[in-house]
Amino acid sequence: MGRWKNQFAALGISHLRSHEMMHPDAFDHSTLSVWAQSKKRNDFLFLEDLPKNKAYHGPFVLPSHKLMLDFCKALVKLNRLEDHLWHAHAETLRPSGSGVTVTLKTATGTKAVHAKHVVVARGPTWRRQWPAFYNNLEASGLGEIHHAWDLFDQPEKMEHLKGRGVIIGGGLTSAHLCNQLAGRGHIDLLLRRDRRVKQYDLALDWMGYKRWDHRREFEQASIEQRARINKRARDGGSISPELNSVLTDLEAKGQVSVHEWLEVETACYHGAGWTLVLSSGEVMEADYLICATGALVDVATDPLLAGLQEAHPLKMKNGLPVLTENLQWGRLPVYLMGNLAALHLGPDAVNMTGAARGALRIWSALSGCEGCEVS
């Protein structure tokens, strides 16, 4: 939640992309709206332009980021979660007897903790995906290039970004960055394909009345078919219609240029700025370079999970493990959530709905209720 708060501060985001029924309380979809009403809060955005037809019946309401933060604080307080929080970096997982030994790096050193069960729920922003040219950068370039998530961890870095900028990426983050930085100098936004505009990061029919048909199809599909379904439903980065209107205005003012089907082939940092050679053969100069290129998901090269795969190998598909129905790593007492469990949770694995579904599946195993029905 700390990184999430920094992200919204760095990008100046006023409202979530997700609607009011997507939130961390797994017990009832209406909890956020009921809580807001009890606190006399009405900081919601109503989506007037979203089609109101047979395919999608709503919700049409987006909570403000401040409302969501306050709601999450209330959940933490209600469930006394602060009493159970450790600040540490998990470095390795090693099966040990009937449990797992977790090596933790803390502010005071390293220690090992023996756990009966381990749930890996890191979220999608823990490991960066870089474009191919990144691997050929010299040391000077590696020290100057920014991944968008670096700016979330240290929002103060945004203050130093001035002059002409190049931003790489076709998702919501890249568009927000354009909006935040356009007033400080011209920005070139590079997309490796065409601009995709849609209300949510999933196809709308996954949010509408057909969602149960899609879920049934996904649950009955083979692992190979599930991988294809995930790719088709998410379809890479996209921006919302509301943010696309902002981006279009910036283009009209000459503050932002959007380049579709264009990639950086090579990049060189030379002290005063960047020289980029593009796939079109064009050479572009920039004062700063930001990659808003998302997450890398590959268990085989994952520092935390690679050891488990070596000792207790699972079948893999596109870097993702094939888990049990309850998201367990074979017979080991290790459970995965988020994008690592996408072959079982579906294309919304990294969304609030996927998180709730994953939590319920893992709960059924840890509570000894493995035969319980989980929606």
PDB file of N, CA and C in Angstrom, residues 129-136 145 147 168 263-264 291-293:
ATOM      1  N   GLN A 129      10.200  -5.300 -16.039  1.00  0.00           N
ATOM      2  CA  GLN A 129      10.388  -5.745 -17.418  1.00  0.00           C
ATOM      3  C   GLN A 129      11.048  -4.602 -18.181  1.00  0.00           C
ATOM      4  N   TRP A 130      12.175  -4.877 -18.846  1.00  0.00           N
ATOM      5  CA  TRP A 130      12.899  -3.861 -19.599  1.00  0.00           C
ATOM      6  C   TRP A 130      12.860  -4.189 -21.091  1.00  0.00           C
ATOM      7  N   PRO A 131      12.897  -3.175 -21.955  1.00  0.00           N
ATOM      8  CA  PRO A 131      13.032  -3.445 -23.394  1.00  0.00           C
ATOM      9  C   PRO A 131      14.375  -4.104 -23.699  1.00  0.00           C
ATOM     10  N   ALA A 132      14.499  -4.706 -24.875  1.00  0.00           N
ATOM     11  CA  ALA A 132      15.699  -5.468 -25.230  1.00  0.00           C
ATOM     12  C   ALA A 132      16.964  -4.616 -25.211  1.00  0.00           C
ATOM     13  N   PHE A 133      16.887  -3.342 -25.593  1.00  0.00           N
ATOM     14  CA  PHE A 133      18.093  -2.511 -25.672  1.00  0.00           C
ATOM     15  C   PHE A 133      18.738  -2.291 -24.305  1.00  0.00           C
ATOM     16  N   TYR A 134      17.965  -2.483 -23.239  1.00  0.00           N
ATOM     17  CA  TYR A 134      18.475  -2.264 -21.879  1.00  0.00           C
ATOM     18  C   TYR A 134      19.689  -3.146 -21.596  1.00  0.00           C
ATOM     19  N   ASN A 135      19.680  -4.374 -22.130  1.00  0.00           N
ATOM     20  CA  ASN A 135      20.767  -5.324 -21.860  1.00  0.00           C
ATOM     21  C   ASN A 135      22.095  -4.899 -22.474  1.00  0.00           C
ATOM     22  N   ASN A 136      22.075  -3.939 -23.387  1.00  0.00           N
ATOM     23  CA  ASN A 136      23.307  -3.480 -24.031  1.00  0.00           C
ATOM     24  C   ASN A 136      23.746  -2.094 -23.564  1.00  0.00           C
ATOM     25  N   ILE A 145      18.869   5.600 -16.716  1.00  0.00           N
ATOM     26  CA  ILE A 145      17.557   5.189 -17.215  1.00  0.00           C
ATOM     27  C   ILE A 145      16.600   4.960 -16.046  1.00  0.00           C
ATOM     28  N   HIS A 147      12.978   3.182 -14.689  1.00  0.00           N
ATOM     29  CA  HIS A 147      11.759   2.405 -14.847  1.00  0.00           C
ATOM     30  C   HIS A 147      10.673   3.148 -14.080  1.00  0.00           C
ATOM     31  N   ILE A 168       8.592   5.111 -22.877  1.00  0.00           N
ATOM     32  CA  ILE A 168       8.333   3.880 -23.629  1.00  0.00           C
ATOM     33  C   ILE A 168       7.232   3.102 -22.915  1.00  0.00           C
ATOM     34  N   GLU A 263      10.010   1.300 -31.859  1.00  0.00           N
ATOM     35  CA  GLU A 263      10.792   0.830 -30.722  1.00  0.00           C
ATOM     36  C   GLU A 263      12.195   1.418 -30.742  1.00  0.00           C
ATOM     37  N   VAL A 264      12.854   1.380 -29.587  1.00  0.00           N
ATOM     38  CA  VAL A 264      14.250   1.793 -29.486  1.00  0.00           C
ATOM     39  C   VAL A 264      15.135   0.590 -29.787  1.00  0.00           C
ATOM     40  N   CYS A 291      11.080   3.961 -18.918  1.00  0.00           N
ATOM     41  CA  CYS A 291      10.452   2.745 -19.434  1.00  0.00           C
ATOM     42  C   CYS A 291       9.257   2.393 -18.547  1.00  0.00           C
ATOM     43  N   ALA A 292       8.071   2.525 -19.099  1.00  0.00           N
ATOM     44  CA  ALA A 292       6.854   2.103 -18.400  1.00  0.00           C
ATOM     45  C   ALA A 292       6.411   0.794 -19.032  1.00  0.00           C
ATOM     46  N   THR A 293       7.219  -0.232 -18.832  1.00  0.00           N
ATOM     47  CA  THR A 293       7.101  -1.478 -19.599  1.00  0.00           C
ATOM     48  C   THR A 293       6.673  -2.682 -18.757  1.00  0.00           C
TER      49      THR A 293
END
